Short mmCIF file of C-alpha atoms in Angstrom, two decimals:
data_model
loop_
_atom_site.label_atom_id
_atom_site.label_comp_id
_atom_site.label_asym_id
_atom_site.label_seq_id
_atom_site.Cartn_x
_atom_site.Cartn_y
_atom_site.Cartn_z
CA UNK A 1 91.59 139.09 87.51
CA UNK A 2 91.60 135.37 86.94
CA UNK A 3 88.77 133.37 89.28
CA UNK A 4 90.20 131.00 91.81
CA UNK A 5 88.43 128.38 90.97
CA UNK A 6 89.15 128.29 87.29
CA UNK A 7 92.42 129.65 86.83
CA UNK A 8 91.35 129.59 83.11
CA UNK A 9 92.07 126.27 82.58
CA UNK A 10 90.05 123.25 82.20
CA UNK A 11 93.09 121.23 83.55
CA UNK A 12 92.24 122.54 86.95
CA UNK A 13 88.49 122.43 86.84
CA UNK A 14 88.32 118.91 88.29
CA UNK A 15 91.28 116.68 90.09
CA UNK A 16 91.10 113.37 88.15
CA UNK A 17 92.16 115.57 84.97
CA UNK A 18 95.75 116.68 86.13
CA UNK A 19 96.16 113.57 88.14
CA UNK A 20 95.02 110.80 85.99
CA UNK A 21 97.01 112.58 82.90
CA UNK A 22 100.30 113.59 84.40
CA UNK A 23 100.38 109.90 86.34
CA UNK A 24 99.91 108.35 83.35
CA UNK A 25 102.95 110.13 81.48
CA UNK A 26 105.17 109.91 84.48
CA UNK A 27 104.71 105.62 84.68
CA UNK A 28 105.55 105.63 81.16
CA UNK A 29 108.78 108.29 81.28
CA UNK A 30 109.87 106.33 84.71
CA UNK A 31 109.90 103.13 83.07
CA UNK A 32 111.66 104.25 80.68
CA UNK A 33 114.23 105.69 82.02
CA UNK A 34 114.48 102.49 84.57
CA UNK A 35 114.94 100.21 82.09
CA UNK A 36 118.04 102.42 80.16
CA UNK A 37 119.92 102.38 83.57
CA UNK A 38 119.02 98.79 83.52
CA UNK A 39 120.39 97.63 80.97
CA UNK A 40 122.75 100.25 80.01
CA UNK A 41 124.34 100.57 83.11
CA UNK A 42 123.36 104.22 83.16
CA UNK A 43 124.43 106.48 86.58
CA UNK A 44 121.49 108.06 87.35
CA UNK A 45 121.67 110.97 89.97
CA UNK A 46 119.16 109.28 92.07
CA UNK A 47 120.70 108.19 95.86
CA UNK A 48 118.22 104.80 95.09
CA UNK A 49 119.58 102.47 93.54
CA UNK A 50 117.69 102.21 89.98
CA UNK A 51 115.55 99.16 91.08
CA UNK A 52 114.52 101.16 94.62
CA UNK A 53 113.64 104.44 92.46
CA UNK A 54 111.47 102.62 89.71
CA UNK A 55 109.50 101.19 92.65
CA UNK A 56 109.39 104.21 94.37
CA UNK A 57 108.13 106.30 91.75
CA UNK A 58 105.51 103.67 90.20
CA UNK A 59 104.01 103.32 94.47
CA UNK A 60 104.72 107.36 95.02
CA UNK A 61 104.57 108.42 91.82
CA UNK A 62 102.25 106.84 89.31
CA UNK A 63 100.01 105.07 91.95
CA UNK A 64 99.39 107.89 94.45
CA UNK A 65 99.02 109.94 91.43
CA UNK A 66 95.82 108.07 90.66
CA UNK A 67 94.70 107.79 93.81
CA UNK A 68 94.52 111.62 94.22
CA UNK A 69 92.42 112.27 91.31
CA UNK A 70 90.20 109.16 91.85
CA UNK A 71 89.76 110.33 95.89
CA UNK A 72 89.64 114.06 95.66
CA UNK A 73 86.99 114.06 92.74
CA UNK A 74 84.97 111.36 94.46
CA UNK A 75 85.08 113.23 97.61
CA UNK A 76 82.85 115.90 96.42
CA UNK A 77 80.23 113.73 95.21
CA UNK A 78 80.64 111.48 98.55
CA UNK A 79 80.08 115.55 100.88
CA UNK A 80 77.75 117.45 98.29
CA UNK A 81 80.84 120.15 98.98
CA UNK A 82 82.28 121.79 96.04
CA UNK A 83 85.34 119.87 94.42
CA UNK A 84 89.01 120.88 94.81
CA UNK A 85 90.03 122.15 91.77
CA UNK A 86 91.86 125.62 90.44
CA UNK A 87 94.45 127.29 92.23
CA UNK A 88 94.32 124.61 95.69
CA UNK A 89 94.29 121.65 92.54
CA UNK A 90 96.76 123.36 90.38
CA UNK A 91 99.25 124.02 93.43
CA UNK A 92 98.51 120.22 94.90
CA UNK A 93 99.58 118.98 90.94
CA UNK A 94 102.64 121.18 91.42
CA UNK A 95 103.57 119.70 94.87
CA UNK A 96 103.30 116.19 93.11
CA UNK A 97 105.47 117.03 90.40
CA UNK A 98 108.52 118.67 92.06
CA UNK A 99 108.73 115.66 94.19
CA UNK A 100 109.04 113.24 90.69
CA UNK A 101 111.99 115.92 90.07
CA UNK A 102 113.44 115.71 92.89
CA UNK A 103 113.50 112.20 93.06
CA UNK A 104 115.18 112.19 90.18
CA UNK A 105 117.74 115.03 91.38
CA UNK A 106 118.33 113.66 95.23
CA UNK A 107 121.87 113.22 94.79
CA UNK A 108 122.26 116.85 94.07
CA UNK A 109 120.00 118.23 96.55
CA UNK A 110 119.53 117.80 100.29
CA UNK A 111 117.58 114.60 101.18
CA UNK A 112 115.50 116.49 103.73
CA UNK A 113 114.30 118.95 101.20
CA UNK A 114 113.34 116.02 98.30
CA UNK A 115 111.48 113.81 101.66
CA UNK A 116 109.84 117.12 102.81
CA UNK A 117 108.28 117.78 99.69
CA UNK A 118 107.18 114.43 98.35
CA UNK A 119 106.34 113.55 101.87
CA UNK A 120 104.16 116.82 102.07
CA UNK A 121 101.55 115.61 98.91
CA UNK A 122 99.84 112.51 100.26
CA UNK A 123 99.53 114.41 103.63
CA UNK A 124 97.91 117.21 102.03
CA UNK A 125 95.42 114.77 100.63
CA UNK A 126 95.03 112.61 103.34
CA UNK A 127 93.94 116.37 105.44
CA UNK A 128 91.89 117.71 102.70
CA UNK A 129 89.58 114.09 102.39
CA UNK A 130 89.69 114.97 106.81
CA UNK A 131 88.18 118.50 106.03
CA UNK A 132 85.96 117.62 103.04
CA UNK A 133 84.44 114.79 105.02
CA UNK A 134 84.41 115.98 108.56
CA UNK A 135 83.02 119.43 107.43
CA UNK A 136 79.85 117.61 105.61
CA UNK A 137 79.78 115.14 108.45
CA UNK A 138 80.24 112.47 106.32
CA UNK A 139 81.77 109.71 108.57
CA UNK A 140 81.22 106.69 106.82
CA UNK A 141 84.35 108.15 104.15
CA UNK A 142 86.59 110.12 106.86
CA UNK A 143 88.34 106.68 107.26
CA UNK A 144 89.34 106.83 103.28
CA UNK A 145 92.49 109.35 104.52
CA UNK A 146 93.87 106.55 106.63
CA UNK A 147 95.60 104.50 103.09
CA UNK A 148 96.79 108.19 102.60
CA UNK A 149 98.46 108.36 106.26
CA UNK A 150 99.55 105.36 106.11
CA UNK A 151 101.79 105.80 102.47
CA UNK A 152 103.12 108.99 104.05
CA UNK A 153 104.76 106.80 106.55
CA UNK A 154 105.67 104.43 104.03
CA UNK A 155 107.56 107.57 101.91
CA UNK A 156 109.25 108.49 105.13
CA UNK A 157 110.78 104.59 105.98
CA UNK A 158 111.96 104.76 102.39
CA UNK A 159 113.52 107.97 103.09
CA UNK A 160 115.15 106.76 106.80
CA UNK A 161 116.63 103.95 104.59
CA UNK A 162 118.31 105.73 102.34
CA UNK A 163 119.46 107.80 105.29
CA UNK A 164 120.93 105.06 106.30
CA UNK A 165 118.76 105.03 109.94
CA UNK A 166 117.90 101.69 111.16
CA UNK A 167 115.17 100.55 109.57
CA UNK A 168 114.18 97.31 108.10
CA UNK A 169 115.55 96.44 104.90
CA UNK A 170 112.38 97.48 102.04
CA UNK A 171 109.64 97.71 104.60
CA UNK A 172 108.65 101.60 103.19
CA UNK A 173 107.76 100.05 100.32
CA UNK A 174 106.34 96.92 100.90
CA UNK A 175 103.92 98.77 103.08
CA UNK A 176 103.03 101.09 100.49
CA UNK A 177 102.24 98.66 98.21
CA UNK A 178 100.07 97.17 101.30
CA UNK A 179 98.44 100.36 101.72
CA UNK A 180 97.39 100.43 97.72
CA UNK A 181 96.30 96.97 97.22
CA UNK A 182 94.07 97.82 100.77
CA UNK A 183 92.77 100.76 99.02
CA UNK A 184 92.14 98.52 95.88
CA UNK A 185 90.28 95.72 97.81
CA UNK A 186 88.15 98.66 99.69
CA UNK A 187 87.26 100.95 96.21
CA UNK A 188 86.76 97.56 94.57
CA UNK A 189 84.43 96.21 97.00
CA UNK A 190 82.42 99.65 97.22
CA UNK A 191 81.69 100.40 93.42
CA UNK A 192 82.44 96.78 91.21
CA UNK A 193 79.05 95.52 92.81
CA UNK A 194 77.03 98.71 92.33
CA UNK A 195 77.78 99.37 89.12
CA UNK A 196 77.29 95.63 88.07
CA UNK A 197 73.78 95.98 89.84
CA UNK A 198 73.04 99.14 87.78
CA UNK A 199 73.98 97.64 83.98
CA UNK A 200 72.00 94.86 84.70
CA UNK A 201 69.07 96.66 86.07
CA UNK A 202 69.00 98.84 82.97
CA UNK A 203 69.35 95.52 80.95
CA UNK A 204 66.25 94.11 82.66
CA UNK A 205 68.34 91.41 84.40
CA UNK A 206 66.43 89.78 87.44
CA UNK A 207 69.65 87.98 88.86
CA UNK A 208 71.91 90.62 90.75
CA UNK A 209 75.07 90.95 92.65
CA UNK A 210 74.53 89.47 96.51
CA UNK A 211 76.15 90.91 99.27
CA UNK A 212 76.89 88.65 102.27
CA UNK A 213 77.79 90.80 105.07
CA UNK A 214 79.84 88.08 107.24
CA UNK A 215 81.76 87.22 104.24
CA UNK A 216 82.36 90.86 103.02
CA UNK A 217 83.74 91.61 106.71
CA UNK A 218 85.71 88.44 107.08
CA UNK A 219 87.47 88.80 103.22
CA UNK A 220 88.60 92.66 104.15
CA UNK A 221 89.84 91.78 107.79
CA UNK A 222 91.78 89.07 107.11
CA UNK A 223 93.11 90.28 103.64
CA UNK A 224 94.28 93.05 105.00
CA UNK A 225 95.69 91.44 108.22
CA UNK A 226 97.59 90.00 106.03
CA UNK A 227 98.99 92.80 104.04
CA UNK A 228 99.96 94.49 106.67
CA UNK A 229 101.91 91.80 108.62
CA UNK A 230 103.50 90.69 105.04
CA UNK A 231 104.66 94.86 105.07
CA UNK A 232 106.39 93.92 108.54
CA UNK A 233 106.76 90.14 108.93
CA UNK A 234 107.39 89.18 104.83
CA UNK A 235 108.65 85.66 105.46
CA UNK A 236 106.29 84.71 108.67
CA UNK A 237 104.08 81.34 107.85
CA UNK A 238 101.20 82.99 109.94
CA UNK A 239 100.96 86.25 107.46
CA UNK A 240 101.13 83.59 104.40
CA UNK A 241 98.19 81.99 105.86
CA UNK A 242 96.34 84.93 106.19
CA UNK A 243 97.00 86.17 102.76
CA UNK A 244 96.17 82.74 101.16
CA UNK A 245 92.83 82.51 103.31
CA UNK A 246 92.48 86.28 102.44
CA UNK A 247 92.60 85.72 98.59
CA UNK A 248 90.27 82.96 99.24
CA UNK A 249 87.49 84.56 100.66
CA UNK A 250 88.11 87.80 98.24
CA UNK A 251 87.60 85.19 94.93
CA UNK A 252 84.39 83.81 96.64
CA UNK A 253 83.57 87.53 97.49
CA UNK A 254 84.08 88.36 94.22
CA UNK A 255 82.04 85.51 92.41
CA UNK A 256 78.56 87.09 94.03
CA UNK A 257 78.85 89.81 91.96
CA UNK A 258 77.83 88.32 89.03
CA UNK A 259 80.94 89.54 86.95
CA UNK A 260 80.74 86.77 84.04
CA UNK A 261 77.58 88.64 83.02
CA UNK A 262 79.17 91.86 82.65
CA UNK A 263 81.26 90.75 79.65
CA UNK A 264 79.26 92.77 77.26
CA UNK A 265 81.04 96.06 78.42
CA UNK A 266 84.57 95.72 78.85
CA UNK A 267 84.33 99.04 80.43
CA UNK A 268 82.55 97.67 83.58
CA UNK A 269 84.27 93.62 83.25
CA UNK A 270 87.74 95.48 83.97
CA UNK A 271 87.03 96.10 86.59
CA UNK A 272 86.52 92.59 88.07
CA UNK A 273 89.61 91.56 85.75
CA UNK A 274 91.74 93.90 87.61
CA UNK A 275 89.90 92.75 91.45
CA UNK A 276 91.00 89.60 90.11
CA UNK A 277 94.66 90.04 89.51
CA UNK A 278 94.65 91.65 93.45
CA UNK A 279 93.12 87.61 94.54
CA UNK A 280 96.25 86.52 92.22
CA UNK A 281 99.08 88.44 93.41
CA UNK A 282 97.59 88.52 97.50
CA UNK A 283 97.78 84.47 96.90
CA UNK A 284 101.18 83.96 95.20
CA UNK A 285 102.43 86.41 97.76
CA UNK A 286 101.21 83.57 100.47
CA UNK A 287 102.51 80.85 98.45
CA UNK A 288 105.51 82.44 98.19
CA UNK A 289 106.73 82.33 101.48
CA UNK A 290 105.57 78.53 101.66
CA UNK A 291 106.66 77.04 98.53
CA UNK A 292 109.97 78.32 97.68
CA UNK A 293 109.26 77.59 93.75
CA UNK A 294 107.11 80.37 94.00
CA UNK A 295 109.13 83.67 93.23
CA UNK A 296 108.41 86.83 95.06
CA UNK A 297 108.37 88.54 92.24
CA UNK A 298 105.78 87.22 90.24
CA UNK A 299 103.72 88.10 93.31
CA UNK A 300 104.90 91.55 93.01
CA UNK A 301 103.72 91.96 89.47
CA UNK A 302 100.72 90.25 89.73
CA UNK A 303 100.01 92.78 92.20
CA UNK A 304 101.77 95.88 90.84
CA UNK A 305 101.42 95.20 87.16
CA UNK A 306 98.20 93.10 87.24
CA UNK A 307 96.25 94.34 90.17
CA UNK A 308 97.20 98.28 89.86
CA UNK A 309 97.49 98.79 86.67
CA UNK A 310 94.69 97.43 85.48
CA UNK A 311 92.60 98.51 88.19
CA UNK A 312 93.71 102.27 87.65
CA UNK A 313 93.24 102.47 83.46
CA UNK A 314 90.19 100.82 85.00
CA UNK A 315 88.77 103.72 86.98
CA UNK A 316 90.60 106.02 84.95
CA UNK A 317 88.42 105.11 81.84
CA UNK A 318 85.61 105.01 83.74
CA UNK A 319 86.21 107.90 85.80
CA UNK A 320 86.70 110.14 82.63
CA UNK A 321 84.20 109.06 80.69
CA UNK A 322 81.30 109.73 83.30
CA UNK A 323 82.58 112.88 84.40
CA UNK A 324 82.78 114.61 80.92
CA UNK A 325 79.14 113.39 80.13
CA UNK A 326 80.09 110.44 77.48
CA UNK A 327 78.40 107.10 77.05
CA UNK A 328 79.81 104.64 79.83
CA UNK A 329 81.11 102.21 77.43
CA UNK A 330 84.32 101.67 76.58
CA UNK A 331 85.67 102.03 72.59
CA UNK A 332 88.20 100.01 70.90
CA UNK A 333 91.05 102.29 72.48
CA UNK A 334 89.96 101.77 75.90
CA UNK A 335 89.67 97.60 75.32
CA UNK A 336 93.43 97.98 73.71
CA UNK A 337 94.94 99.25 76.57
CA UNK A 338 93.08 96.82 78.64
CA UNK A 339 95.10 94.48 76.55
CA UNK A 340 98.23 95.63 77.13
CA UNK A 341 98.09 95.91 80.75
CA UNK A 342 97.52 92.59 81.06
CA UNK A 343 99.73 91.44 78.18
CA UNK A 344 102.48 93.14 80.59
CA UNK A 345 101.08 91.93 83.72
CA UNK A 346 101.08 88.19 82.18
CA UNK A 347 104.45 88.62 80.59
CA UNK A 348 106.36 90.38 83.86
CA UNK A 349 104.85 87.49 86.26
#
């Protein structure tokens, strides 16, 4: 009889390795296809149009995709509990992947059925991070399940949309991609200084990464004030203000933690390049609604393109290499696709 934990295969044995694997094929497939319907004209049998699906899938898809196996394999070493992994992993990897085929079906099958499934995934999550942390009393991370909550809604709006309900035109999405760049600020914040502080330490460096509480508190709450009113109020002045005051106090933020002397290790100064990119894209999204020569868009990639993708081939590299007992320094692979991410980030903005 095959154990339940194992199912036999290392694929299953820990959550970042089905996650972080399958996300990564499904951003490249999804772009792919998006961009043959784009510019072939190609009828897809999608009920999104092909601009609506590609985001979907890259927020739903590709980004919560990474945020699984980042969360649920962090979440054991956050409790002490034993990770998720064999046949609860393998069926939570399944779950994820009939909703990509779905999405791609849902003119041929019942709306209800593709929202029910893809909405089901980031609840699951979101109620196993609940369980995990409430069951080892863990309070300080029970919060983590709220960016999870709070992209299930954002799935369902989409979904009401397409229904054809009344709900605002593209705010499903625009507060998922709230919800991730929240999530990015929070992660980023928690590990980018206490890494930097251990390489340095190791290196015998006196000078180390200063935390100012006021200004950590004041960055988050109004950064994310901001988000969130952008998700609902995109062209208000008052959320632009917050967003551009935001992304100020996030670069400043960012500056104490010493990340120009972490350019030795591009596996650790990634990190900062992609917190960066989310101070980019948070402040051309403010500037955008004030200056009108400021396109939306190249806030949207700065923030999709720049900010997410780097910041997940970020953790994913790092994530990998420090959970399969290798050397946490990255190779000349890892430093080329840090190159290309923001080769497309740059070129898409």
């Amino acid at each position: 009889m095959v154990a339940r934990a194992e199912l036999g295969l290392p694929l299953f044995s820990i959550a970042f390795r089905p996650f972080f694997l399958l996300g990564s094929l499904w951003s490249a497939a999804a772009v792919g296809v998006w961009i043959v319907a784009y510019t072939t004209g190609t009828a897809l049998p999608i009920l999104l149009s092909p601009l609506d699906w590609h985001i979907h899938e890259m927020l739903f898809g590709f980004a919560l995709a990474a945020i699984a196996g980042f969360i649920l394999t962090a979440v054991a070493n956050w409790t002490g509990r034993p990770p998720v992994r064999g046949v609860m992993l393998a069926a939570l990897t399944g779950l994820w992947a009939l909703g990509r085929a779905l999405n791609l079906a849902s003119s041929v099958v019942p709306l209800w059925l593709t929202a029910a499934v893809d909405l089901a995934f980031p609840a699951a999550i979101a109620l196993l991070i609940v369980r995990e942390t409430l069951s080892a009393r863990n309070w300080r991370n029970v919060m983590m399940a709220t960016p999870l909550l709070v992209l299930t809604i954002a799935d369902l709006l989409m979904y009401l949309e397409v229904a054809g309900r009344p709900v605002p035109a593209g705010l499903g999405w625009r507060l998922a991609l709230a919800a991730v760049i929240t999530l990015i600020s929070v992660i980023g914040a928690r590990i980018i200084p206490v890494f930097t502080k251990n390489w340095l330490v190791a290196r015998g460096q006196a000078r180390l990464p200063t935390s100012r509480r006021t200004l950590d508190r004041a960055a988050s709450v109004v950064l994310h004030a901001g988000l969130l009113g952008w998700a609902i109020f995109p062209e208000a002045w008052p959320v632009a203000i917050l967003l551009i005051i935001g992304a100020g106090l996030s670069l400043v933020r960012l500056a104490g933690w010493r990340g120009v002397a972490t350019t030795g290790e591009p596996l650790l100064a990634i990190l900062y390049v992609g917190y960066l990119w989310m101070v980019v894209g948070t402040g051309l999204l403010g500037l955008s609604v004030l200056v009108p020569a400021v396109p939306v868009t190249a806030a949207i990639h700065a923030l999709t393109a720049g900010a997410i993708g780097t910041m997940v081939l970020a953790v994913m590299t790092r994530v990998c290499r420090g959970h399969t007992g290798r050397a946490l320094t990255a190779d000349r692979l890892a430093v080329g696709i840090y190159g290309l991410v923001n080769l497309a980030a740059n070129i898409s903005i």
